[in-house]
PDB file of N, CA and C in Angstrom:
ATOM      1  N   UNK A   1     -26.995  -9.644  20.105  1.00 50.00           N
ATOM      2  CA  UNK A   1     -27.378  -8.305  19.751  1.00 50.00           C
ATOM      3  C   UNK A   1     -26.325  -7.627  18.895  1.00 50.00           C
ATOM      4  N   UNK A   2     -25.184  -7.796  19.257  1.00 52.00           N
ATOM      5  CA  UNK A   2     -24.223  -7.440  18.198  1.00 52.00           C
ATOM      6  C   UNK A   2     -24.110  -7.908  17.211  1.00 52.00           C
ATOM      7  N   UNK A   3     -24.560  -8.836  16.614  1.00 52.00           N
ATOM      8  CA  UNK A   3     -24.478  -9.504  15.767  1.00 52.00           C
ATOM      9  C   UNK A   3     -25.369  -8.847  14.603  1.00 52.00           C
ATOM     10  N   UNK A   4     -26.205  -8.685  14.810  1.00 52.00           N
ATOM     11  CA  UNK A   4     -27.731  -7.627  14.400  1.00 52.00           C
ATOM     12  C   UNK A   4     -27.087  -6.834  13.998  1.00 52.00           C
ATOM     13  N   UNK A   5     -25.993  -5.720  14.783  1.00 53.00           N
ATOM     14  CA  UNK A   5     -25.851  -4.601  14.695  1.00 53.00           C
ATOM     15  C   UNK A   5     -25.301  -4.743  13.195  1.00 53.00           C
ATOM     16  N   UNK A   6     -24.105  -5.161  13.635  1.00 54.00           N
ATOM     17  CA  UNK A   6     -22.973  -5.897  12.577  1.00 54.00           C
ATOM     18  C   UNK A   6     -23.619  -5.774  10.972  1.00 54.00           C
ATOM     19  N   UNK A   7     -24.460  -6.650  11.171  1.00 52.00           N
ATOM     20  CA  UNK A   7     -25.550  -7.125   9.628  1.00 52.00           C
ATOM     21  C   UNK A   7     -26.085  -6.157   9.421  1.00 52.00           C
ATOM     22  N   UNK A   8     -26.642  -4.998  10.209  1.00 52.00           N
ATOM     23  CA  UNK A   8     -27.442  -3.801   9.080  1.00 52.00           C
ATOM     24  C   UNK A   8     -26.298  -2.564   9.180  1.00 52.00           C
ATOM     25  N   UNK A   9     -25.437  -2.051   9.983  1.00 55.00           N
ATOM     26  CA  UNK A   9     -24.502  -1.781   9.692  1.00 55.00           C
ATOM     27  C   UNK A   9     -23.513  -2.010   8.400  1.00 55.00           C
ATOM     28  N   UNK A  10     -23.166  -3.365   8.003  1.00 60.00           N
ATOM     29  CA  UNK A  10     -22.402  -3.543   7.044  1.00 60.00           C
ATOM     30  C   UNK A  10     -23.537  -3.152   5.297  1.00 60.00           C
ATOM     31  N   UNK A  11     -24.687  -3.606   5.722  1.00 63.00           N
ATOM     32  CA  UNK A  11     -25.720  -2.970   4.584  1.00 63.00           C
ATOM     33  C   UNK A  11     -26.152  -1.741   4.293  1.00 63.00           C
ATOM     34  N   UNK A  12     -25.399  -0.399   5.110  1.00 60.00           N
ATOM     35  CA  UNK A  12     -25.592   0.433   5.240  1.00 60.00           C
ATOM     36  C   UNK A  12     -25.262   1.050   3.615  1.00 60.00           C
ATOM     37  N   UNK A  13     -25.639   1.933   2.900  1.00 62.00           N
ATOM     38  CA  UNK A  13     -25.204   2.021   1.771  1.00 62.00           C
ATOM     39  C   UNK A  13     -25.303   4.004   1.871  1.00 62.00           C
ATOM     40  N   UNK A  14     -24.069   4.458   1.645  1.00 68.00           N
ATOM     41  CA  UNK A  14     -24.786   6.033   1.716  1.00 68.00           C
ATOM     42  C   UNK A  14     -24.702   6.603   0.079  1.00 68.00           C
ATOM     43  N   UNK A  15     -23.953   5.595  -0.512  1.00 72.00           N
ATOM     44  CA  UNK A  15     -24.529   6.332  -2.141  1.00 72.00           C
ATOM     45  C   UNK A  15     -24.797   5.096  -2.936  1.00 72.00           C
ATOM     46  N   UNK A  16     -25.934   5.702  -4.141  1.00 77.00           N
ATOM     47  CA  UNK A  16     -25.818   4.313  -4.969  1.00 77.00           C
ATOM     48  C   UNK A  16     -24.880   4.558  -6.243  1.00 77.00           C
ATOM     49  N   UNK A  17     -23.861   4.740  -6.119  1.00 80.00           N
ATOM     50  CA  UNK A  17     -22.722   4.618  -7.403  1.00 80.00           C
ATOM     51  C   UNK A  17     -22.156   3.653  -7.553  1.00 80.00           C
ATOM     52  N   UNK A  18     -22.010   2.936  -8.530  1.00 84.00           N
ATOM     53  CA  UNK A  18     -21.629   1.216  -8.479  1.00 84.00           C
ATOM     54  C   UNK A  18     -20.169   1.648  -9.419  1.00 84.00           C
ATOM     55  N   UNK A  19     -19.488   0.813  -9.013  1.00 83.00           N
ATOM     56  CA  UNK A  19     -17.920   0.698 -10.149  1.00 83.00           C
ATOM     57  C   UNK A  19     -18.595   0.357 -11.362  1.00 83.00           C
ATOM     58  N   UNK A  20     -18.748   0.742 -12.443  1.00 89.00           N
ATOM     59  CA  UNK A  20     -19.323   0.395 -14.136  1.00 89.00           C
ATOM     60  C   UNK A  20     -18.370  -0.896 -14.769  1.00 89.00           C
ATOM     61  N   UNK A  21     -19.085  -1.896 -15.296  1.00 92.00           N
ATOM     62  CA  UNK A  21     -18.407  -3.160 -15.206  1.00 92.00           C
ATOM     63  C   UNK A  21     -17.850  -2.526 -16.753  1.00 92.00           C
ATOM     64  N   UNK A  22     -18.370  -1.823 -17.604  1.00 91.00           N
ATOM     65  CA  UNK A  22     -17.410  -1.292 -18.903  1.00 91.00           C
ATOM     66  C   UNK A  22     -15.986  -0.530 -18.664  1.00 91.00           C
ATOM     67  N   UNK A  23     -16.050  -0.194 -17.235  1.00 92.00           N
ATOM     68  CA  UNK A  23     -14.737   0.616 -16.752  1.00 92.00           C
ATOM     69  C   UNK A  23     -13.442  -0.243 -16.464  1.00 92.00           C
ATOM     70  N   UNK A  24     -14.304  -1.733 -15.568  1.00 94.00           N
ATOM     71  CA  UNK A  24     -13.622  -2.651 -15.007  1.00 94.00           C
ATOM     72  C   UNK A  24     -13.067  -3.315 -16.584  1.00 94.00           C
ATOM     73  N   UNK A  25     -13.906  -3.611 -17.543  1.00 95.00           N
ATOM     74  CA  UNK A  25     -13.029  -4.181 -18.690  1.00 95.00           C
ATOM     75  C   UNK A  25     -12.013  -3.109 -19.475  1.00 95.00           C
ATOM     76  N   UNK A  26     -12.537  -1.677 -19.216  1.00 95.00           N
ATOM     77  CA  UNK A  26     -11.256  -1.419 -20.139  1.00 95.00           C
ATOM     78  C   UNK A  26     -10.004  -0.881 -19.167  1.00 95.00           C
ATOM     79  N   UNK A  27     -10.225  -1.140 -17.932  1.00 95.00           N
ATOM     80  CA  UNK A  27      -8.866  -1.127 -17.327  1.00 95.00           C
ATOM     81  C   UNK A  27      -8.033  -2.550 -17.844  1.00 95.00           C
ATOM     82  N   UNK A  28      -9.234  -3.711 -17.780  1.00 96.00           N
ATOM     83  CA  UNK A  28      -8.542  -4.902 -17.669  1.00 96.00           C
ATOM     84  C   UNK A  28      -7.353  -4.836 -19.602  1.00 96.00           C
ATOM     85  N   UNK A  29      -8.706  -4.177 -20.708  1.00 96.00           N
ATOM     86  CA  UNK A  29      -7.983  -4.385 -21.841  1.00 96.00           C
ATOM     87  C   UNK A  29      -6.696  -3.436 -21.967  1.00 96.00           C
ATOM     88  N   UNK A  30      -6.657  -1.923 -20.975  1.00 95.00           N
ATOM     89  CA  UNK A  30      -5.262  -1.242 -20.788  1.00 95.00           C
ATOM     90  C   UNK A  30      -3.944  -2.186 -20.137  1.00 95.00           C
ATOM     91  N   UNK A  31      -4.560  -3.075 -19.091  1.00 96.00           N
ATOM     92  CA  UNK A  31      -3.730  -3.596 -18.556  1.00 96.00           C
ATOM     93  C   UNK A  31      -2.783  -4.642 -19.556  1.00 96.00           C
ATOM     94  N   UNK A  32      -3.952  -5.215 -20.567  1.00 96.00           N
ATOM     95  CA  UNK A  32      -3.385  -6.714 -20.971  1.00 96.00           C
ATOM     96  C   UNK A  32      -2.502  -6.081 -22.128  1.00 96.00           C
ATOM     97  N   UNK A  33      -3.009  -5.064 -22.692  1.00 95.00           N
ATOM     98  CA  UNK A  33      -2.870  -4.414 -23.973  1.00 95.00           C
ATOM     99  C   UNK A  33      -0.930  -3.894 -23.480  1.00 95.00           C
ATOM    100  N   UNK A  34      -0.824  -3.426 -21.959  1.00 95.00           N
ATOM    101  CA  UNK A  34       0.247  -3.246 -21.276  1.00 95.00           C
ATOM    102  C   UNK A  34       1.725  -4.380 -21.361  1.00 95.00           C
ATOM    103  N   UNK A  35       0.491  -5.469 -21.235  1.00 96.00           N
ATOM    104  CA  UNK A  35       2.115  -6.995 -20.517  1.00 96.00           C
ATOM    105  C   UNK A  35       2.098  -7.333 -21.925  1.00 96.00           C
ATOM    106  N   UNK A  36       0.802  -7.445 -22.765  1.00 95.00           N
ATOM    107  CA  UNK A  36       1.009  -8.272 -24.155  1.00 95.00           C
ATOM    108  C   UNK A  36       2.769  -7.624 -24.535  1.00 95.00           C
ATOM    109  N   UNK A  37       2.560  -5.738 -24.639  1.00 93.00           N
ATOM    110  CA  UNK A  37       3.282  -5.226 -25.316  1.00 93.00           C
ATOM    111  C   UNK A  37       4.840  -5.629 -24.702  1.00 93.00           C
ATOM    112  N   UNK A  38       4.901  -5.538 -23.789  1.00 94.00           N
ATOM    113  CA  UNK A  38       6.202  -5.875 -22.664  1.00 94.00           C
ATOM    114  C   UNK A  38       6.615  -7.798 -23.899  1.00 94.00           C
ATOM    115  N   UNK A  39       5.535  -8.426 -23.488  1.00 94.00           N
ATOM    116  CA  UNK A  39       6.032  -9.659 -23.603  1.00 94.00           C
ATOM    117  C   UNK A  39       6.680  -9.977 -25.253  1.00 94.00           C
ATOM    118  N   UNK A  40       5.762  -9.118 -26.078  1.00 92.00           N
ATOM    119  CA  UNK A  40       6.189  -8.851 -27.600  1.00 92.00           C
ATOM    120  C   UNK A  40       7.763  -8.200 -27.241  1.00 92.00           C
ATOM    121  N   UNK A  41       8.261  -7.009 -26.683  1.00 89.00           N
ATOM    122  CA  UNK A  41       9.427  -6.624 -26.699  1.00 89.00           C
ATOM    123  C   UNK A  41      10.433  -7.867 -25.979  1.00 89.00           C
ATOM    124  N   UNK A  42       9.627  -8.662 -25.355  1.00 91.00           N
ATOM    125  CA  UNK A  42      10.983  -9.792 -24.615  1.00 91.00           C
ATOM    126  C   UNK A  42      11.393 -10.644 -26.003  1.00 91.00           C
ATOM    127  N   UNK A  43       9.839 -11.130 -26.769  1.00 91.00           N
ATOM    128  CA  UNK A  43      10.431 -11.897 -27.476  1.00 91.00           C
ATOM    129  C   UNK A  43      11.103 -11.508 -28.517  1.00 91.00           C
ATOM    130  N   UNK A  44      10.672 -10.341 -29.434  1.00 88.00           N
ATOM    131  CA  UNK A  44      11.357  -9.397 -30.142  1.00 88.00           C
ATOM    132  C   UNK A  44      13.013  -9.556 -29.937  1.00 88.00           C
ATOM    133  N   UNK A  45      13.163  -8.819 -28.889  1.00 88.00           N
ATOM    134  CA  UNK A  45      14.961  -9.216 -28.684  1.00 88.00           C
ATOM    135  C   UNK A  45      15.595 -10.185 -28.420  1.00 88.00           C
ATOM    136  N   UNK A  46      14.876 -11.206 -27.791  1.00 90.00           N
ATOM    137  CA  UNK A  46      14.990 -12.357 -28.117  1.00 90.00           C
ATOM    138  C   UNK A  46      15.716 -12.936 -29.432  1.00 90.00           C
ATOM    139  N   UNK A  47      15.071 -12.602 -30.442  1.00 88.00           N
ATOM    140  CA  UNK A  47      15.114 -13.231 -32.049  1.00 88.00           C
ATOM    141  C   UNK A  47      16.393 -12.052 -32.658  1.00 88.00           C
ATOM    142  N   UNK A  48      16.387 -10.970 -31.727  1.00 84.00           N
ATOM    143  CA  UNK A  48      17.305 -10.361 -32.359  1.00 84.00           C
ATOM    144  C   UNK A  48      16.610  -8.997 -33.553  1.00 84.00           C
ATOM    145  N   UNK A  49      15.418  -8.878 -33.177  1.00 76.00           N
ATOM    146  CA  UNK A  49      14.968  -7.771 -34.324  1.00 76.00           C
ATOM    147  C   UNK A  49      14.165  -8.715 -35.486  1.00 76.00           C
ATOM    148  N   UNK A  50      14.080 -10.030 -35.648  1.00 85.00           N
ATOM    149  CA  UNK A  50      14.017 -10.664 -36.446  1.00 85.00           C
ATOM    150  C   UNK A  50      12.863 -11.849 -36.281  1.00 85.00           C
ATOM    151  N   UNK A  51      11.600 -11.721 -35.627  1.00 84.00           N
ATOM    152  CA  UNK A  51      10.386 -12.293 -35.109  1.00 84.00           C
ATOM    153  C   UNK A  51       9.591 -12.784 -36.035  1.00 84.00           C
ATOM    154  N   UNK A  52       9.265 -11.506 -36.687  1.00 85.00           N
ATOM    155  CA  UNK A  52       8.491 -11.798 -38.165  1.00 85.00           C
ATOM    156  C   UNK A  52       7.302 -10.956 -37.864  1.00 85.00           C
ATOM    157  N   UNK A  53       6.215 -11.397 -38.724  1.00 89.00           N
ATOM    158  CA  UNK A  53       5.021 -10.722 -39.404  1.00 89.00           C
ATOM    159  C   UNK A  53       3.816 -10.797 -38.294  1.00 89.00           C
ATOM    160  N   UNK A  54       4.555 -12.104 -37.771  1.00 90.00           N
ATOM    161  CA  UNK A  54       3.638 -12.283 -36.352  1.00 90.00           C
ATOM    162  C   UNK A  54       3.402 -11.190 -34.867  1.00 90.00           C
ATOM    163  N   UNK A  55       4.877 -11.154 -34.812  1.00 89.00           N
ATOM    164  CA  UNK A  55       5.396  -9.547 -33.974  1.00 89.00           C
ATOM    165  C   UNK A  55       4.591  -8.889 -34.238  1.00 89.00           C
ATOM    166  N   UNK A  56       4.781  -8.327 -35.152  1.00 86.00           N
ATOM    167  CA  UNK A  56       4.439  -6.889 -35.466  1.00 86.00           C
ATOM    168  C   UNK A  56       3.206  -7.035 -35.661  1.00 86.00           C
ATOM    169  N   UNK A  57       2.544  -7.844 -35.772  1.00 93.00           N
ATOM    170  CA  UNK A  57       0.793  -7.540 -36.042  1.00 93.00           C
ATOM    171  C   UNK A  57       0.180  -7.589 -34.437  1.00 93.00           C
ATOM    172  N   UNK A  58       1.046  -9.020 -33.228  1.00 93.00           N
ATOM    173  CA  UNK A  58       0.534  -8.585 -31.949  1.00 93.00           C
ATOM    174  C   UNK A  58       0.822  -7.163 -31.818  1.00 93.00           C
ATOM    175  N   UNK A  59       1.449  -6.574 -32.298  1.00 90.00           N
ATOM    176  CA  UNK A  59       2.079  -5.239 -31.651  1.00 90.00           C
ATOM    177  C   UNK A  59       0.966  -3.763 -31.829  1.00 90.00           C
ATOM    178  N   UNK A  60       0.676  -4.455 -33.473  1.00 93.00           N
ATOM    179  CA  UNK A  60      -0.431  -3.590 -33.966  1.00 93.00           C
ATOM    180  C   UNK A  60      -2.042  -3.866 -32.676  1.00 93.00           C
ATOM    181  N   UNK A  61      -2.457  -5.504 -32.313  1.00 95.00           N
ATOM    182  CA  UNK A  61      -3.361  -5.755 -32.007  1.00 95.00           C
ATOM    183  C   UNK A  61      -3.414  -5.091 -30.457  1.00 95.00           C
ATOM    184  N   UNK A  62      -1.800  -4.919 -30.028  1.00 95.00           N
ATOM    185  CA  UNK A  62      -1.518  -4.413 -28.694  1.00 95.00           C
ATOM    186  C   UNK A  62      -2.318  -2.840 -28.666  1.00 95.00           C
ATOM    187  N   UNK A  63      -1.707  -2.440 -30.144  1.00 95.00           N
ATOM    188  CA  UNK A  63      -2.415  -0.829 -30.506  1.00 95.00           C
ATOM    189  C   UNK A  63      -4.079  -0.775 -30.502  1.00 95.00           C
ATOM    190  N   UNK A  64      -4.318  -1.442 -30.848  1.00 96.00           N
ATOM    191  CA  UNK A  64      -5.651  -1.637 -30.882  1.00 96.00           C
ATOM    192  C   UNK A  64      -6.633  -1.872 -29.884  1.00 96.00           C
ATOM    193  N   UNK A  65      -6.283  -2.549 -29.269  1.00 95.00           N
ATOM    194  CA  UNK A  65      -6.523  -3.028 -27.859  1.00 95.00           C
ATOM    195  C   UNK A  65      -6.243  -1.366 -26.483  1.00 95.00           C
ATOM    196  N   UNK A  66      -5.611  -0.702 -26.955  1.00 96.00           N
ATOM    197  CA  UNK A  66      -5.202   0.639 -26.070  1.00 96.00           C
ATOM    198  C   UNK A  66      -6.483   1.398 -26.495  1.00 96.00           C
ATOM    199  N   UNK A  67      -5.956   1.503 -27.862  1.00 97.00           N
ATOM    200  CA  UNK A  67      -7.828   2.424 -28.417  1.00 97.00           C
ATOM    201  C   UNK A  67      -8.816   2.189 -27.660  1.00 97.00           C
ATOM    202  N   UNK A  68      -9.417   0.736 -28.177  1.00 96.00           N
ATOM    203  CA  UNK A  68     -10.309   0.200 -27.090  1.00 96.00           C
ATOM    204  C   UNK A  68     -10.566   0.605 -26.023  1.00 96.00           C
ATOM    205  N   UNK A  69      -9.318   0.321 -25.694  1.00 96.00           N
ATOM    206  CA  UNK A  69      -9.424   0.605 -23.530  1.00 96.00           C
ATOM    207  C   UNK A  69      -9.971   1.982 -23.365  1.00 96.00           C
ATOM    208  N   UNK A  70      -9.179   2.788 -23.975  1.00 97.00           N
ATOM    209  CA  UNK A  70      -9.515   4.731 -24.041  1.00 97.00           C
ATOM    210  C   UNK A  70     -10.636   5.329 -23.976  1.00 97.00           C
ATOM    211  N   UNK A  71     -11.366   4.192 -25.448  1.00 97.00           N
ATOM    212  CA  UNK A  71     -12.617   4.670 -25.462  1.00 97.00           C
ATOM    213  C   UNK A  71     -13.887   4.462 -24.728  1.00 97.00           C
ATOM    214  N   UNK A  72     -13.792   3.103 -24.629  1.00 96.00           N
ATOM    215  CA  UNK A  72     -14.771   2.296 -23.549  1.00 96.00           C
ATOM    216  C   UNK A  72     -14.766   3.250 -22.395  1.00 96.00           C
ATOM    217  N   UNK A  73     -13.093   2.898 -22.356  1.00 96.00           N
ATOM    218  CA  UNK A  73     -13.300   4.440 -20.688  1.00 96.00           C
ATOM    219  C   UNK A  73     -14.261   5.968 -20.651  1.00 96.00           C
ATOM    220  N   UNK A  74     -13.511   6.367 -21.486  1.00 95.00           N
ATOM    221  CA  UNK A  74     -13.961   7.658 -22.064  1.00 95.00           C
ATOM    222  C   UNK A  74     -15.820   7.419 -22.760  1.00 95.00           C
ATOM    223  N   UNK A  75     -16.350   6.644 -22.938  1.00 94.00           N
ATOM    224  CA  UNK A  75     -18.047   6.529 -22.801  1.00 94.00           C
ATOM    225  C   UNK A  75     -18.211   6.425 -21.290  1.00 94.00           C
ATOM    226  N   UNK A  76     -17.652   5.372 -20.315  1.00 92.00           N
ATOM    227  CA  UNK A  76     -18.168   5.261 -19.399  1.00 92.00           C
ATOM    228  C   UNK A  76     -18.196   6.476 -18.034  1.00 92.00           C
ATOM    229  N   UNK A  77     -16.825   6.946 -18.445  1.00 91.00           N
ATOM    230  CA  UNK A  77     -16.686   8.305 -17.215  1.00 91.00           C
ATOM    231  C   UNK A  77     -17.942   9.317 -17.490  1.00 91.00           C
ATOM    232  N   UNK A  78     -18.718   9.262 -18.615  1.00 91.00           N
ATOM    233  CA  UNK A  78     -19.947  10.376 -19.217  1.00 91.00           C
ATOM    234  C   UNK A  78     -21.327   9.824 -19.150  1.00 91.00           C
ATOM    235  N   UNK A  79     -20.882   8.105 -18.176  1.00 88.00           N
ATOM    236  CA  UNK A  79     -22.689   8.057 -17.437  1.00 88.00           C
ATOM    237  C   UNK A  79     -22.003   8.617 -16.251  1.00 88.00           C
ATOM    238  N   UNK A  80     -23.885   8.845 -15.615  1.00 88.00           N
ATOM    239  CA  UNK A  80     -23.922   9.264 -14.058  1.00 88.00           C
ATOM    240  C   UNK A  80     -24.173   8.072 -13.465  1.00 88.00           C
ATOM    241  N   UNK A  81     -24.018   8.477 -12.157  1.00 86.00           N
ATOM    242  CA  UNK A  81     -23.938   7.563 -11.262  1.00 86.00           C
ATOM    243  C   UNK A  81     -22.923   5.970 -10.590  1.00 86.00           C
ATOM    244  N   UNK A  82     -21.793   6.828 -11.009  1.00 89.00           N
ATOM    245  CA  UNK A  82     -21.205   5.914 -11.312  1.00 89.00           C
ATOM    246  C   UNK A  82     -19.469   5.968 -10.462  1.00 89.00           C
ATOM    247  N   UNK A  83     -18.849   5.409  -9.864  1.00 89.00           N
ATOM    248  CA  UNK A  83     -17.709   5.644  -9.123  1.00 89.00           C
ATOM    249  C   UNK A  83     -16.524   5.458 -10.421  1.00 89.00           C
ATOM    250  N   UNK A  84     -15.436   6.647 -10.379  1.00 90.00           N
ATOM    251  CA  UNK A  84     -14.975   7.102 -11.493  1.00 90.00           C
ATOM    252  C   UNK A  84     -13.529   6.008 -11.702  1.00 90.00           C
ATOM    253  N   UNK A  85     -13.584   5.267 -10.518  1.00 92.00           N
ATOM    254  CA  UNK A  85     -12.263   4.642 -10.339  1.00 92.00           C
ATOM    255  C   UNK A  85     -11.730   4.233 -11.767  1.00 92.00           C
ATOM    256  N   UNK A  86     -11.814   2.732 -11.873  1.00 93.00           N
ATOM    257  CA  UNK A  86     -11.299   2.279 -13.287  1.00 93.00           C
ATOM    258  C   UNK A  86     -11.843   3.045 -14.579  1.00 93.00           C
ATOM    259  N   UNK A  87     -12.614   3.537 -14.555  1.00 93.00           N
ATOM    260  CA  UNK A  87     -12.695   4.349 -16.328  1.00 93.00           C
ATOM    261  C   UNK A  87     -11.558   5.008 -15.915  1.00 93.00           C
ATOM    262  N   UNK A  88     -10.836   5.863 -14.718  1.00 95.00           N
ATOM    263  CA  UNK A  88     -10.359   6.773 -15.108  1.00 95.00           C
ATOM    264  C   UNK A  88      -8.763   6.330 -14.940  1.00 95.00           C
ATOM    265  N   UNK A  89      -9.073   5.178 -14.705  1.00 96.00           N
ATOM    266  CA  UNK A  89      -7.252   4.008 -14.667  1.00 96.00           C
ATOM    267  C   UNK A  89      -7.379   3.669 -15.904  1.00 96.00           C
ATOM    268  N   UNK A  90      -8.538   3.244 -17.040  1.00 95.00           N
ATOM    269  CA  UNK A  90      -8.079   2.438 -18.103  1.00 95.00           C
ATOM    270  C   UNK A  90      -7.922   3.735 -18.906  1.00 95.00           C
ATOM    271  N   UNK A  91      -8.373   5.086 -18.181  1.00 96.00           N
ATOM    272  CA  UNK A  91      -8.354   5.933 -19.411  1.00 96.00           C
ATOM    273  C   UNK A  91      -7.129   6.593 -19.452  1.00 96.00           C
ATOM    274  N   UNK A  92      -5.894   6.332 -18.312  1.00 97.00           N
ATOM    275  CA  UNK A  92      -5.307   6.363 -17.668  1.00 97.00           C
ATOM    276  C   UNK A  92      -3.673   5.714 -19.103  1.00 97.00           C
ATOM    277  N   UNK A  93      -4.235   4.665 -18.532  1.00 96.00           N
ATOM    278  CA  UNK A  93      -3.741   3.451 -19.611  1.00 96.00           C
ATOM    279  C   UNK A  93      -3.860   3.471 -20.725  1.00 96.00           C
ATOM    280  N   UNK A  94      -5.074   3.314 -21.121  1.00 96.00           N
ATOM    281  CA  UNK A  94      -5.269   3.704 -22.787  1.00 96.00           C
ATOM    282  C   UNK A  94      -4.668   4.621 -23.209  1.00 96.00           C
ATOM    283  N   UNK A  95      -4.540   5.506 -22.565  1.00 96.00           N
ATOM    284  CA  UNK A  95      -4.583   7.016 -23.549  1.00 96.00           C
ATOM    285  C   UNK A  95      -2.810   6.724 -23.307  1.00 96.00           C
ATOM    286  N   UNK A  96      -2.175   6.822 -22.518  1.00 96.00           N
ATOM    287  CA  UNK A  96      -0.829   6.794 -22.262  1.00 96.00           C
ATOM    288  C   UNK A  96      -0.094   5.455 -22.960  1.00 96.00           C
ATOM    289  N   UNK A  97      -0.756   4.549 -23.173  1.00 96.00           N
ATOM    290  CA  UNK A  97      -0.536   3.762 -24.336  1.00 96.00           C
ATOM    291  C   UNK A  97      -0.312   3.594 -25.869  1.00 96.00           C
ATOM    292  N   UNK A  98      -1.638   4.188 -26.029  1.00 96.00           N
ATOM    293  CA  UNK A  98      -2.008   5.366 -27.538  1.00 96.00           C
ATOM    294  C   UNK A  98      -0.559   6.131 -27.812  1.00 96.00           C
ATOM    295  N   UNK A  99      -0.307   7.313 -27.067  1.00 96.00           N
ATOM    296  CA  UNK A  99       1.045   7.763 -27.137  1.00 96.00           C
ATOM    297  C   UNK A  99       1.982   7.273 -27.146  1.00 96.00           C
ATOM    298  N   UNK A 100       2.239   6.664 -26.175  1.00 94.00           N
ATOM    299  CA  UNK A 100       3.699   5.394 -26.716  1.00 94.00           C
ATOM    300  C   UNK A 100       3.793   4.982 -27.890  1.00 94.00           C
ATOM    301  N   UNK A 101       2.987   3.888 -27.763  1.00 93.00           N
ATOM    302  CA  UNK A 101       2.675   3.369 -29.739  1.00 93.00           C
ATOM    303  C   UNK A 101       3.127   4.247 -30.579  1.00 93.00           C
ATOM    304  N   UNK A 102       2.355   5.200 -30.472  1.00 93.00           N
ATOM    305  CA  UNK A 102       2.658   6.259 -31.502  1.00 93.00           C
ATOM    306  C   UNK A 102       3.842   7.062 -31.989  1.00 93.00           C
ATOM    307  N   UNK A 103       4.208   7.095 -30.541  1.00 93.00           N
ATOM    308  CA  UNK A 103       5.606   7.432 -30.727  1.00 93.00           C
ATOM    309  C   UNK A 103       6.842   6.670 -30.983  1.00 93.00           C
ATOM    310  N   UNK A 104       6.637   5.209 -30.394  1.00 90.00           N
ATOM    311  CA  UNK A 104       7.226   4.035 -31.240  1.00 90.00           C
ATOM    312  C   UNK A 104       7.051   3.749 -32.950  1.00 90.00           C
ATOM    313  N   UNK A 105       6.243   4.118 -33.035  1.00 88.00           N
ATOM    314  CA  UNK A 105       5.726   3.720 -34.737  1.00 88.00           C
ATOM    315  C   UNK A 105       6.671   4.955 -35.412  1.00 88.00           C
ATOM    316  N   UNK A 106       6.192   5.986 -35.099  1.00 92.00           N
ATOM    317  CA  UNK A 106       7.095   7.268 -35.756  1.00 92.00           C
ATOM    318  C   UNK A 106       8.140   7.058 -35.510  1.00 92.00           C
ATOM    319  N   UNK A 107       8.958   6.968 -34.625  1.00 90.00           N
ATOM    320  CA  UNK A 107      10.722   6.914 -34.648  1.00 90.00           C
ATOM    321  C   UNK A 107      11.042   5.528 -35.288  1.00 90.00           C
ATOM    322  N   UNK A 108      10.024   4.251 -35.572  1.00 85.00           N
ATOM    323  CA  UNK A 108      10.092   3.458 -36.062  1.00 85.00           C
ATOM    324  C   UNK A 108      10.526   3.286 -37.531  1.00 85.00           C
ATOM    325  N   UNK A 109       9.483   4.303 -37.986  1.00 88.00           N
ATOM    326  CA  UNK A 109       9.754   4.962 -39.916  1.00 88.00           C
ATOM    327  C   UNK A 109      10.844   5.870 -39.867  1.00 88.00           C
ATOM    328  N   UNK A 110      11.218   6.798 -39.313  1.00 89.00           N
ATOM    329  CA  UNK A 110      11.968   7.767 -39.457  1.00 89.00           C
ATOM    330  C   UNK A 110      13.249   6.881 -38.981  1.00 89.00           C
ATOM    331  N   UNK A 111      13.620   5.825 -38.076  1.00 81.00           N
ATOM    332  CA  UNK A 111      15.132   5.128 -38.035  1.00 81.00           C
ATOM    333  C   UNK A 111      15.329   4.330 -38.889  1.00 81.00           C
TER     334      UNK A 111
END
């Protein structure tokens, strides 16, 4: 008899808001868009400032990849029905990414 209970108990559902699988990818592309950038700065100093053309374009694709994340987020937090978790981590990410970059790129030209 407990066993019963157990099984419609655990099926109990009191809302239908599902995590949005567009939320779950652009946390995932804030996240990657995150270590790529980390792993570009290991190898970067690594070489000494001196990587090449290759660097700097992951670095750009790192930028790109933040956009992404931001926006995907930022469509998905504006359906209904929907649990706000990861849109509002990748938007989280993205957007606080976006700024970095940006502010790396500018002190980049100006040093």
């Amino acid at each position: 008899m407990s066993s019963k209970k157990r099984g419609t108990q655990s099926s109990l559902r009191l809302t239908d808001k599902k995590h949005p699988v567009s939320g779950v990818i652009a946390t995932i592309l804030g996240v990657v868009s995150v270590i790529s950038f980390i792993v570009i700065c290991f190898v970067s100093s690594q070489s000494h400032g001196n990587a090449g053309i290759l660097i700097g374009l992951a670095g750009i694709i790192c930028f790109l990849l933040s956009i992404a994340a931001f926006v995907l987020s930022w469509i998905t937090l504006h359906q209904e029905n929907i649990r706000p978790l990861f849109p509002t981590i990748g938007a989280v990410i993205g957007g606080l990414s976006i700024v970095f970059y940006l502010l790396l790129y500018i002190w980049g030209t100006f040093i």
